[in-house]
Coordinates of C-alpha atoms in Angstrom, one line a residue:
Chain A
M339 CA 101.2 8.5 -41.4
F340 CA 99.9 10.9 -40.1
Q341 CA 103.3 11.3 -38.2
K342 CA 104.9 11.5 -41.8
D343 CA 102.5 13.5 -43.4
K344 CA 102.1 17.1 -41.1
D345 CA 100.1 19.0 -44.0
V346 CA 97.9 15.7 -43.8
F347 CA 97.4 16.3 -40.8
D348 CA 96.7 20.1 -41.3
V349 CA 94.2 19.6 -43.4
L350 CA 92.7 16.7 -41.4
F351 CA 92.8 19.4 -38.4
E352 CA 91.1 22.3 -41.1
S353 CA 88.7 19.8 -42.5
V354 CA 87.1 19.5 -38.6
S355 CA 83.4 21.1 -38.6
E356 CA 84.0 21.7 -35.1
G357 CA 85.9 24.2 -33.4
V358 CA 89.0 23.1 -32.6
I359 CA 91.3 24.8 -29.7
V360 CA 94.5 23.7 -28.7
V361 CA 95.7 25.4 -25.2
N362 CA 98.6 24.7 -22.5
D363 CA 98.6 23.6 -19.3
T364 CA 98.5 28.0 -18.7
Q365 CA 95.5 28.2 -20.5
Q366 CA 97.5 29.8 -23.4
I367 CA 95.9 29.3 -26.6
V368 CA 98.2 27.1 -29.1
A369 CA 96.3 26.1 -32.0
V370 CA 93.2 26.6 -33.8
N371 CA 91.7 25.1 -36.8
S372 CA 89.7 27.7 -39.0
S373 CA 85.9 26.6 -37.5
A374 CA 87.4 28.0 -34.6
E375 CA 88.3 31.5 -36.7
Y376 CA 85.1 31.4 -37.9
M377 CA 83.1 30.3 -34.9
F378 CA 84.2 33.5 -32.6
G379 CA 85.4 35.8 -35.3
Y380 CA 89.2 35.7 -35.2
S381 CA 92.1 35.1 -37.0
K382 CA 94.0 32.4 -36.3
N383 CA 97.3 34.7 -35.3
E384 CA 94.9 37.4 -33.6
L385 CA 93.7 33.9 -31.4
L386 CA 97.7 32.4 -30.1
H387 CA 98.9 32.9 -27.9
Q388 CA 96.0 34.8 -26.2
H389 CA 94.3 34.0 -22.6
L390 CA 91.8 31.3 -23.4
D391 CA 89.6 34.2 -21.6
I392 CA 89.5 36.2 -24.8
L393 CA 87.2 33.1 -26.0
I394 CA 85.2 33.3 -22.8
P395 CA 82.7 36.2 -21.8
P396 CA 84.4 38.0 -19.0
A397 CA 81.1 37.2 -16.5
Y398 CA 82.4 33.5 -16.4
H399 CA 86.3 34.0 -16.5
K400 CA 86.5 33.2 -12.3
H401 CA 84.4 29.8 -12.4
H402 CA 85.9 29.1 -15.7
S403 CA 89.8 29.0 -14.0
Q404 CA 88.8 27.0 -11.1
H405 CA 87.1 24.1 -13.6
V406 CA 90.4 24.1 -15.6
D407 CA 92.5 23.8 -12.9
G408 CA 90.4 20.9 -11.7
F409 CA 90.3 19.7 -14.8
M410 CA 94.7 19.8 -15.1
E411 CA 94.2 18.0 -12.2
Q412 CA 91.8 14.5 -13.1
K413 CA 93.2 14.9 -16.8
K414 CA 90.4 13.3 -18.6
R415 CA 88.7 13.1 -21.0
R416 CA 85.4 14.7 -20.4
Q417 CA 82.2 16.4 -21.8
M418 CA 82.7 20.2 -20.7
G419 CA 80.1 22.0 -19.0
R420 CA 77.5 19.2 -17.8
G421 CA 74.8 20.4 -16.4
R422 CA 75.1 24.3 -17.2
D423 CA 74.6 26.2 -20.3
L424 CA 78.7 27.0 -21.7
H425 CA 79.1 30.2 -23.4
G426 CA 81.4 31.6 -26.0
A427 CA 82.4 34.8 -26.3
H428 CA 82.7 37.0 -30.1
K429 CA 84.9 39.4 -31.0
N430 CA 82.4 41.2 -31.9
G431 CA 81.2 41.1 -28.3
H432 CA 78.3 39.0 -28.8
T433 CA 77.6 35.4 -26.5
F434 CA 76.9 32.6 -27.8
P435 CA 76.0 29.0 -26.4
V436 CA 78.8 26.7 -27.3
E437 CA 78.9 22.6 -26.7
A438 CA 82.7 21.3 -25.8
G439 CA 84.3 17.8 -25.0
L440 CA 87.7 18.4 -23.3
N441 CA 90.9 16.3 -24.7
P442 CA 94.2 16.1 -22.3
L443 CA 97.3 15.6 -24.2
N444 CA 101.1 15.0 -23.8
I445 CA 103.3 16.0 -26.1
N446 CA 106.8 15.9 -25.8
G447 CA 105.9 15.8 -21.9
E448 CA 104.5 19.4 -21.6
T449 CA 100.2 19.2 -21.3
Y450 CA 98.0 20.6 -23.9
V451 CA 94.3 20.3 -23.5
M452 CA 92.4 20.8 -26.7
A453 CA 88.7 21.4 -26.5
L454 CA 86.5 20.5 -29.8
V455 CA 83.7 23.4 -29.7
I456 CA 80.4 23.5 -31.5
D457 CA 78.3 26.9 -31.9
I458 CA 74.8 25.4 -30.4
T459 CA 73.0 28.6 -31.5
E460 CA 70.6 27.5 -34.0
R461 CA 70.4 24.1 -31.9
K462 CA 69.4 26.0 -28.7
K463 CA 67.5 29.0 -30.7
Q464 CA 65.3 25.7 -31.7
E465 CA 65.5 24.1 -27.7
D466 CA 64.5 26.8 -27.0
A467 CA 61.4 27.2 -29.4
L468 CA 60.8 23.5 -28.6
K469 CA 60.8 24.8 -25.0
A470 CA 58.7 28.1 -25.3
L471 CA 56.1 25.4 -27.6
N472 CA 56.4 22.6 -24.2
N473 CA 55.6 25.4 -22.0
E474 CA 52.6 27.0 -24.1
L475 CA 51.3 23.5 -24.8
E476 CA 51.7 21.9 -21.1
K477 CA 50.0 25.7 -20.6
K478 CA 47.4 25.2 -22.9
V479 CA 46.8 21.3 -21.4
A480 CA 47.6 22.9 -18.0
L481 CA 44.6 25.3 -19.3
R482 CA 42.4 22.8 -21.0
T483 CA 42.8 20.6 -18.1
K484 CA 41.3 23.2 -15.8
E485 CA 38.4 23.9 -18.0
L486 CA 38.2 20.0 -18.2
T487 CA 38.3 19.8 -14.2
D488 CA 35.9 22.1 -14.3
T489 CA 33.9 20.8 -16.7
V490 CA 33.5 17.6 -15.0
K491 CA 33.3 19.4 -11.8
D492 CA 30.0 21.4 -13.6
L493 CA 28.8 17.5 -14.9
K494 CA 29.4 16.2 -11.5
K495 CA 26.8 19.3 -9.8
A496 CA 24.7 18.8 -12.7
N497 CA 24.4 15.7 -11.9
E498 CA 24.2 15.8 -8.1
K499 CA 21.5 18.3 -9.2
R500 CA 20.0 15.8 -11.4
D501 CA 20.0 13.5 -8.6
V502 CA 18.5 15.2 -6.3
E503 CA 16.1 16.2 -8.9
I504 CA 15.1 12.9 -9.7
R505 CA 15.0 12.0 -5.5
K506 CA 12.5 14.8 -5.0
R507 CA 10.7 13.5 -8.3
I508 CA 10.7 10.3 -6.9
E509 CA 9.7 11.6 -3.5
A510 CA 6.9 13.8 -5.4
Q511 CA 5.7 10.5 -7.1
N512 CA 6.2 8.0 -4.5
K513 CA 4.0 11.3 -2.2
I514 CA 1.0 11.0 -5.7
S515 CA 0.9 7.1 -5.5
N516 CA 0.4 7.3 -2.0
A517 CA -2.1 10.2 -2.0
L518 CA -4.5 7.8 -4.5
K519 CA -4.1 5.3 -2.7
K520 CA -5.7 6.8 0.4
E521 CA -7.8 8.4 -1.7
K522 CA -8.6 5.5 -3.3
E523 CA -9.0 3.5 0.3
L524 CA -11.2 6.3 1.6
N525 CA -13.4 6.7 -1.4
E526 CA -13.6 2.4 -0.6
L527 CA -14.5 3.5 2.8
K528 CA -16.5 6.4 2.6
T529 CA -18.6 3.6 -0.4
K530 CA -18.7 1.3 2.5
F531 CA -19.1 3.8 5.2
L532 CA -22.3 5.2 3.4
S533 CA -23.8 1.9 2.0
L534 CA -23.8 0.7 6.2
V535 CA -24.9 4.6 7.0
S536 CA -27.8 3.8 4.7
H537 CA -28.6 0.7 6.3
E538 CA -28.3 1.9 9.9
F539 CA -30.8 4.7 9.1
K540 CA -33.4 2.7 6.9
T541 CA -33.8 0.2 9.2
P542 CA -35.2 2.5 12.1
L543 CA -36.6 4.9 9.9
S544 CA -38.5 1.4 8.6
G545 CA -39.8 0.8 12.4
I546 CA -41.1 4.3 12.6
L547 CA -43.2 4.3 10.0
T548 CA -44.7 1.0 10.5
S549 CA -45.3 2.6 13.8
A550 CA -46.7 5.4 12.4
M551 CA -49.2 3.4 9.6
L552 CA -50.3 1.2 12.8
L553 CA -50.7 4.1 14.8
G554 CA -53.0 5.0 11.8
K555 CA -55.0 2.1 12.2
Y556 CA -56.2 1.8 16.0
K557 CA -58.9 4.3 16.3
L558 CA -60.3 2.4 19.1
T559 CA -60.4 3.5 23.1
E560 CA -59.4 0.1 23.9
Q561 CA -56.6 0.1 21.6
Q562 CA -54.9 2.8 23.6
S563 CA -52.4 0.3 24.3
R564 CA -51.3 -0.2 21.3
R565 CA -51.1 3.4 19.8
D566 CA -49.2 3.9 23.3
K567 CA -46.3 1.6 21.9
H568 CA -45.7 2.1 18.5
L569 CA -45.6 5.9 20.4
K570 CA -42.7 4.7 22.2
T571 CA -41.6 2.8 19.0
I572 CA -41.2 5.7 17.3
S573 CA -40.0 8.2 20.7
D574 CA -37.1 5.3 20.7
K575 CA -36.2 5.2 16.9
V576 CA -36.0 8.6 16.9
H577 CA -33.7 8.8 19.7
Y578 CA -31.6 5.8 18.6
L579 CA -31.0 8.2 14.8
N580 CA -30.3 10.6 16.7
N581 CA -27.7 8.8 18.6
I582 CA -25.9 7.2 15.6
L583 CA -26.3 10.5 14.0
N584 CA -24.3 12.4 17.6
D585 CA -22.1 9.4 17.0
F586 CA -20.6 11.0 13.6
L587 CA -21.0 14.1 15.0
S588 CA -18.2 13.0 17.3
V589 CA -16.1 11.9 15.1
E590 CA -16.0 15.3 13.2
K591 CA -15.2 16.7 17.0
L592 CA -12.9 14.8 17.8
E593 CA -11.4 14.9 15.2
T594 CA -10.4 18.3 15.1
G595 CA -10.0 18.6 18.7
K596 CA -13.2 20.8 19.3
V597 CA -14.8 18.4 22.0
T598 CA -15.0 20.0 25.8
Y599 CA -15.4 17.9 28.3
K600 CA -17.9 18.6 31.6
F601 CA -16.1 17.1 34.4
G602 CA -18.4 16.6 37.5
S603 CA -18.8 14.1 41.3
F604 CA -21.1 11.1 39.9
R605 CA -21.7 7.8 41.7
L606 CA -21.1 5.0 39.7
T607 CA -24.6 3.0 40.3
K608 CA -26.5 6.5 38.4
V609 CA -24.4 5.1 35.1
V610 CA -24.9 1.9 35.4
D611 CA -28.2 2.0 35.9
E612 CA -29.1 4.0 33.3
V613 CA -27.1 1.4 30.7
I614 CA -28.4 -1.0 32.2
Y615 CA -32.2 0.3 31.6
N616 CA -31.0 1.1 28.2
A617 CA -29.3 -2.4 27.4
N618 CA -32.9 -3.9 28.8
M619 CA -34.9 -3.2 26.0
L620 CA -32.4 -4.5 23.2
L621 CA -31.7 -8.1 24.8
K622 CA -32.3 -10.6 22.5
E623 CA -34.1 -13.6 23.9
G624 CA -33.5 -15.2 27.0
Q625 CA -30.1 -12.8 26.9
N626 CA -29.0 -12.0 30.4
I627 CA -27.3 -8.9 32.1
N628 CA -25.6 -9.7 35.1
Y629 CA -23.6 -6.6 37.0
P630 CA -22.2 -5.8 40.6
N631 CA -24.4 -4.9 43.2
N632 CA -21.1 -3.8 45.2
I633 CA -20.9 -0.2 43.8
D634 CA -23.4 1.8 45.7
E635 CA -20.1 3.6 47.5
L636 CA -18.4 4.5 44.1
S637 CA -18.3 7.2 43.0
L638 CA -15.8 9.1 39.9
Y639 CA -14.8 13.1 38.9
Q640 CA -15.2 12.6 35.3
D641 CA -17.2 13.6 32.5
E642 CA -20.4 11.6 33.1
K643 CA -22.2 11.2 29.3
I644 CA -18.8 9.9 28.3
V645 CA -18.3 7.1 30.7
E646 CA -22.2 6.2 30.4
L647 CA -21.4 6.5 26.1
A648 CA -18.1 4.0 27.1
L649 CA -20.1 1.6 29.0
S650 CA -23.2 1.6 26.7
N651 CA -21.5 1.1 24.0
L652 CA -19.3 -1.9 25.2
V653 CA -23.0 -3.2 26.9
H654 CA -24.7 -3.2 23.0
N655 CA -21.9 -4.4 21.6
A656 CA -22.1 -8.0 23.8
I657 CA -25.6 -7.9 22.9
K658 CA -25.6 -7.4 19.4
Y659 CA -22.9 -10.2 19.0
S660 CA -24.6 -12.3 21.3
P661 CA -26.1 -15.3 20.5
E662 CA -30.4 -15.4 22.2
E663 CA -29.9 -17.0 26.0
A664 CA -26.7 -16.0 26.7
T665 CA -25.4 -14.3 30.0
I666 CA -23.2 -10.4 29.8
D667 CA -21.2 -9.9 32.7
I668 CA -20.1 -6.5 34.1
D669 CA -17.2 -6.3 36.6
I670 CA -16.6 -3.2 38.2
K671 CA -14.1 -2.8 40.1
Q672 CA -12.0 0.8 42.0
D673 CA -8.9 1.4 43.0
K674 CA -7.0 4.4 44.4
T675 CA -6.1 5.7 41.5
Y676 CA -8.3 4.2 38.3
T677 CA -11.6 2.4 38.2
F678 CA -12.1 -0.7 36.2
F679 CA -15.2 -2.3 33.9
K680 CA -14.6 -5.4 32.3
V681 CA -17.5 -6.1 30.3
S682 CA -17.8 -10.2 28.9
D683 CA -19.4 -11.8 26.6
E684 CA -20.5 -15.1 24.8
G685 CA -20.8 -13.5 21.6
I686 CA -19.0 -14.5 17.8
G687 CA -15.9 -13.0 18.9
I688 CA -13.1 -10.9 17.0
P689 CA -11.4 -13.1 14.7
V690 CA -7.9 -12.6 14.7
A691 CA -6.6 -11.3 11.6
D692 CA -9.3 -8.6 12.7
Q693 CA -8.4 -8.0 16.2
K694 CA -5.9 -4.6 15.2
Q695 CA -8.2 -2.8 13.5
I696 CA -11.0 -3.1 15.4
F697 CA -10.5 0.4 16.6
N698 CA -9.7 2.0 13.1
R699 CA -13.0 4.3 12.7
Y700 CA -15.5 3.1 9.9
F701 CA -13.6 -1.3 10.5
R702 CA -15.9 -3.5 11.1
A703 CA -15.0 -7.3 11.3
E704 CA -14.9 -9.9 8.8
N705 CA -17.7 -11.6 10.6
A706 CA -20.1 -8.9 11.7
L707 CA -21.1 -7.6 8.2
L708 CA -24.3 -9.4 8.7
T709 CA -24.8 -7.0 11.7
Q710 CA -26.1 -3.7 12.1
G711 CA -23.4 -1.5 13.1
T712 CA -21.1 1.8 12.1
G713 CA -18.0 1.1 12.6
I714 CA -17.5 4.1 14.3
G715 CA -18.2 3.3 18.5
L716 CA -15.2 1.9 19.8
N717 CA -13.2 4.0 18.3
I718 CA -14.9 6.8 19.6
V719 CA -14.2 5.5 23.0
K720 CA -11.2 4.9 22.9
S721 CA -10.1 8.9 21.9
H722 CA -12.8 10.0 24.6
L723 CA -10.7 7.4 26.9
E724 CA -7.3 8.0 25.6
N725 CA -8.6 12.3 25.9
L726 CA -8.8 11.5 29.6
G727 CA -6.2 9.9 30.3
G728 CA -7.9 6.2 30.0
I729 CA -7.1 3.1 28.4
I730 CA -9.5 0.8 26.9
S731 CA -8.6 -3.2 25.4
F732 CA -9.9 -6.4 25.0
E733 CA -9.2 -9.8 25.1
S734 CA -11.6 -12.6 22.1
E735 CA -12.1 -16.0 20.8
E736 CA -13.7 -15.8 17.6
H737 CA -17.1 -18.1 18.6
K738 CA -15.9 -18.0 22.1
G739 CA -16.4 -14.4 22.8
S740 CA -15.2 -10.8 23.8
T741 CA -14.4 -9.5 27.4
F742 CA -13.4 -5.2 26.7
T743 CA -12.1 -3.8 29.5
I744 CA -11.8 0.3 30.6
Q745 CA -9.5 1.7 33.2
I746 CA -10.5 5.4 33.4
P747 CA -8.5 7.7 36.2
N748 CA -11.7 8.5 38.9
K749 CA -10.4 12.3 39.3
A750 CA -9.9 13.7 35.4
N751 CA -7.3 15.6 35.5
T752 CA -9.1 18.9 34.7
Chain B
M844 CA -55.9 -17.4 5.3
K845 CA -52.5 -17.4 3.2
N846 CA -49.3 -17.9 5.5
I847 CA -46.5 -15.6 5.7
L848 CA -43.1 -16.1 6.9
L849 CA -41.0 -13.3 8.0
I850 CA -37.4 -12.9 7.9
E851 CA -36.2 -9.6 9.5
D852 CA -33.6 -9.3 12.5
D853 CA -34.7 -6.1 13.7
T854 CA -36.8 -6.5 16.4
I855 CA -39.2 -3.6 16.4
L856 CA -39.5 -4.0 12.2
R857 CA -39.7 -7.5 12.4
E858 CA -43.3 -7.0 14.7
N859 CA -44.5 -4.1 13.1
T860 CA -44.2 -5.9 9.6
A861 CA -46.1 -9.2 11.4
E862 CA -48.8 -6.0 12.5
L863 CA -49.5 -4.9 9.7
L864 CA -50.2 -8.3 7.8
E865 CA -52.1 -9.6 10.7
L866 CA -54.1 -6.7 10.1
S867 CA -54.9 -7.2 6.6
S868 CA -55.8 -10.7 7.1
Y869 CA -52.3 -12.7 7.0
N870 CA -51.0 -15.5 8.6
V871 CA -47.4 -14.9 9.7
V872 CA -44.8 -16.4 11.0
T873 CA -41.6 -14.7 11.9
A874 CA -37.6 -15.3 12.2
P875 CA -35.3 -13.3 14.2
N876 CA -31.9 -14.2 11.9
G877 CA -31.5 -16.2 7.7
K878 CA -30.8 -19.5 9.3
A879 CA -33.9 -19.8 11.7
G880 CA -35.6 -18.3 8.7
L881 CA -34.6 -21.1 6.5
E882 CA -35.4 -24.3 9.3
R883 CA -39.4 -22.6 9.3
A884 CA -39.7 -22.6 6.4
K885 CA -38.8 -26.4 5.2
A886 CA -41.4 -27.2 8.4
F887 CA -43.7 -24.6 8.0
V888 CA -43.7 -24.2 3.9
P889 CA -45.8 -20.8 4.2
D890 CA -47.6 -19.4 1.2
I891 CA -44.7 -16.7 0.8
I892 CA -41.6 -15.2 2.1
I893 CA -40.6 -12.1 3.4
C894 CA -36.5 -11.7 3.5
D895 CA -34.6 -9.1 5.1
I896 CA -30.5 -9.3 3.1
M897 CA -28.7 -8.2 5.8
M898 CA -28.8 -10.3 9.0
P899 CA -26.8 -12.6 11.4
E900 CA -25.7 -16.4 10.7
L901 CA -27.5 -16.6 7.0
D902 CA -27.9 -13.5 4.9
G903 CA -31.3 -13.0 3.0
Y904 CA -28.9 -14.4 -0.1
G905 CA -28.3 -17.3 1.7
V906 CA -32.0 -18.2 2.6
L907 CA -33.0 -18.3 -0.8
E908 CA -30.1 -20.1 -2.0
G909 CA -31.6 -22.8 0.9
L910 CA -35.1 -22.7 -0.3
S911 CA -34.3 -23.5 -4.0
K912 CA -32.7 -27.2 -3.0
Y913 CA -35.3 -28.4 -1.7
E914 CA -38.3 -29.7 -3.4
D915 CA -41.6 -28.3 -1.1
T916 CA -39.8 -24.7 -0.8
K917 CA -38.1 -24.2 -3.8
Y918 CA -41.0 -22.8 -5.7
I919 CA -42.3 -20.7 -2.5
P920 CA -43.0 -17.0 -4.0
F921 CA -39.9 -15.0 -2.3
I922 CA -39.8 -11.3 -1.2
F923 CA -36.6 -9.0 -0.5
L924 CA -37.6 -6.2 2.1
S925 CA -34.0 -4.6 2.4
A926 CA -32.3 -1.2 3.4
K927 CA -29.9 -2.3 0.7
T928 CA -31.7 0.2 -2.0
E929 CA -28.3 0.5 -4.8
R930 CA -29.5 -0.7 -8.6
K931 CA -27.0 -3.2 -7.9
D932 CA -28.5 -4.7 -4.8
V933 CA -32.1 -6.0 -6.3
R934 CA -29.7 -6.5 -9.8
K935 CA -28.4 -9.5 -7.0
G936 CA -31.2 -9.9 -5.5
M937 CA -33.6 -10.1 -8.6
D938 CA -31.0 -12.6 -10.4
L939 CA -30.5 -14.9 -8.0
G940 CA -34.7 -15.8 -8.6
A941 CA -36.2 -14.0 -6.0
D942 CA -39.8 -12.4 -7.2
D943 CA -39.9 -8.7 -6.4
Y944 CA -37.6 -6.5 -4.5
I945 CA -38.6 -4.0 -1.4
T946 CA -36.1 -1.3 -0.3
K947 CA -37.1 -0.3 3.4
P948 CA -38.8 2.4 4.3
F949 CA -41.6 0.9 2.6
E950 CA -45.2 1.9 2.5
E951 CA -47.5 -0.7 3.3
E952 CA -50.0 -0.5 0.2
E953 CA -46.6 -1.6 -1.4
L954 CA -45.9 -4.7 0.5
I955 CA -49.2 -5.9 0.4
S956 CA -49.9 -5.4 -3.5
A957 CA -46.6 -7.5 -3.8
I958 CA -47.3 -9.8 -2.4
E959 CA -51.2 -10.8 -3.3
S960 CA -50.1 -10.5 -6.7
R961 CA -46.8 -12.6 -6.2
L962 CA -49.2 -14.7 -4.4
A963 CA -51.5 -14.8 -7.6
K964 CA -48.6 -15.1 -9.8
A965 CA -47.6 -18.1 -7.6
S966 CA -51.3 -19.7 -7.7
I967 CA -52.0 -19.6 -11.1
L968 CA -48.3 -21.9 -11.5
K969 CA -49.6 -24.0 -9.1
D970 CA -52.2 -24.6 -11.2
I971 CA -49.9 -25.0 -14.2
R972 CA -47.9 -27.0 -12.3
V973 CA -50.9 -28.8 -11.2
Q974 CA -51.9 -29.7 -14.3
E975 CA -47.9 -30.8 -15.8
T976 CA -48.3 -33.2 -12.8
V977 CA -51.2 -34.3 -13.7
E978 CA -50.4 -34.9 -17.1
A979 CA -47.1 -36.7 -16.5
V980 CA -48.9 -39.3 -13.8
N981 CA -51.5 -40.0 -17.1
E982 CA -48.7 -40.1 -19.0
V983 CA -47.4 -42.5 -16.5
Q984 CA -50.5 -44.2 -16.5
D985 CA -50.3 -44.7 -20.2
I986 CA -46.5 -45.9 -20.5
R987 CA -47.9 -48.9 -17.5
N988 CA -51.0 -49.7 -19.1
L989 CA -48.6 -49.7 -22.7
N990 CA -46.3 -52.5 -20.2
D991 CA -49.5 -54.5 -19.5
L992 CA -50.2 -55.0 -22.7
K993 CA -46.8 -55.7 -23.6
N994 CA -46.0 -57.8 -20.9
F995 CA -49.4 -59.8 -22.5
L996 CA -48.2 -60.0 -25.8
M997 CA -45.4 -61.6 -24.6
I998 CA -47.5 -64.2 -22.4
T999 CA -50.4 -64.7 -25.1
A1000 CA -46.7 -65.4 -27.5
K1001 CA -45.8 -68.0 -26.1
P1002 CA -47.8 -70.6 -26.7
I1003 CA -48.1 -69.5 -30.5
N1004 CA -43.8 -69.9 -30.7
S1005 CA -44.5 -73.0 -28.8
N1006 CA -46.9 -74.4 -30.8
K1007 CA -44.8 -73.5 -33.8
G1008 CA -44.8 -76.4 -36.4
K1009 CA -48.2 -77.7 -34.3
P1010 CA -50.8 -79.3 -37.0
Y1011 CA -53.0 -77.9 -34.8
M1012 CA -54.0 -74.8 -32.3
K1013 CA -56.6 -74.8 -30.0
K1014 CA -59.8 -73.5 -29.8
G1015 CA -60.0 -70.0 -28.5
S1016 CA -56.0 -70.2 -27.3
I1017 CA -55.3 -66.1 -28.3
P1018 CA -58.6 -64.3 -28.0
T1019 CA -57.4 -61.3 -26.9
I1020 CA -55.4 -60.3 -30.0
F1021 CA -58.6 -59.8 -31.6
I1022 CA -59.8 -58.2 -29.5
L1023 CA -57.4 -55.4 -29.5

């Protein structure tokens, strides 16, 4: 039908909404439709026989020619300007974005190219607007993301800070609860200690008071020996109480590091004789102390009072915690550097469960609670010995007895 | 002369207190710890016991508890003499059944007066117990008499029963019933 009726073809050609431009192999325009006229602002007559460049902005002429040559060689139908923006040049000089499809034709042995051109100004505008909107959105998203990231960071920091704060609080809480626990323990210890001290003081005070009462009853000359006995009791008990007080004061001094030692040379026998003499007065019925005779030549350069205190503490404990008829052995040895005092008894011994705490201040073993004592003697001895480079140790079995050993340098490190 | 058992672990205080009591005309037996004290109480059964609380071997509370288990010792007046001076200690001692609680250090008059009043009270209580015992013994005796009577009746009733249905009863066979 188209071949028969050229008018029909023309109507169709004109009715296409895209601009149709046909060029020959030298890029001369040979046909255009109305849409193309309208699009580019030229009349058909102004375009026919013109080089295609009239419709292309001058800046693209050179590239366009190369593309046309390439297209002519391949002669394949294709979308024009793939990957780049195409522009048309309007008669009035402005350029506008286009989309074009190229169709190679062969009519009567001549090569033609039909270009279908669409003005995409509006679409481009929309695209640009969309792009701008997108960009804007992306910027906003980026901004929001950044804000969010910052907020997350801040939150994280705040969290970390809070965690640190919580940790600090927990630590503080633990410290407080520990302090409270310690305070409670100390309080209990204090109560226990006060009760012990009360007992420790009241019994000897009763001794003093009863002796004083008895002194008042013996008024006859022949009763002098009774009076002497009670005067001695009073004197002994006063010394005993004084020693307990000194022990308490030593604790305070040892704790605050205010102890000063008086070093000097002395014979061991002097100390041992003094300790044994005092201990003999405390012996229970049938108790007996074995002590070494081979120490006449031994001497020490130490604080004599402290050595005496340590040895007498061990001997007094041995007496106190041993039954009647028991034997207490004192053994003394000396090597080049150290002197060793060993005091063994056949007493109640220290229960295994209490052995770890036996040197703790105010501690009394469970089986010694009914025996007088303050629980500071061994603690003081240990502290003094440690200050003087010495060691105290023990072996003990409940119901069998204990052996305490003191090791002290022969020459104090002054 | 009243006998006192003094249980005290501190040698000096034990000797001094014993001396004070002897000068006040008491006979004093001493013990150096709770265990020995309990044994001596059972062996000598003193008129009164004076006992410390904190002592090795057996404490004063243990002594008091031990004494309460024996008939001979459970009524002996018991006085604690202790350095434990807190209210709760005194309460505990009295709750366990002690008759008095004296705290150290003590005055002679305080101790002597406590001993005398406890001894006096114990003496009254003893009289009451003796009276009660006499009455109880009498009661037992009465019951025995009653039993004798019952047994007699059972014996004398026998011939009556065995003579049941018999036309004659021998003269003089049941005289005791009439006497009663």
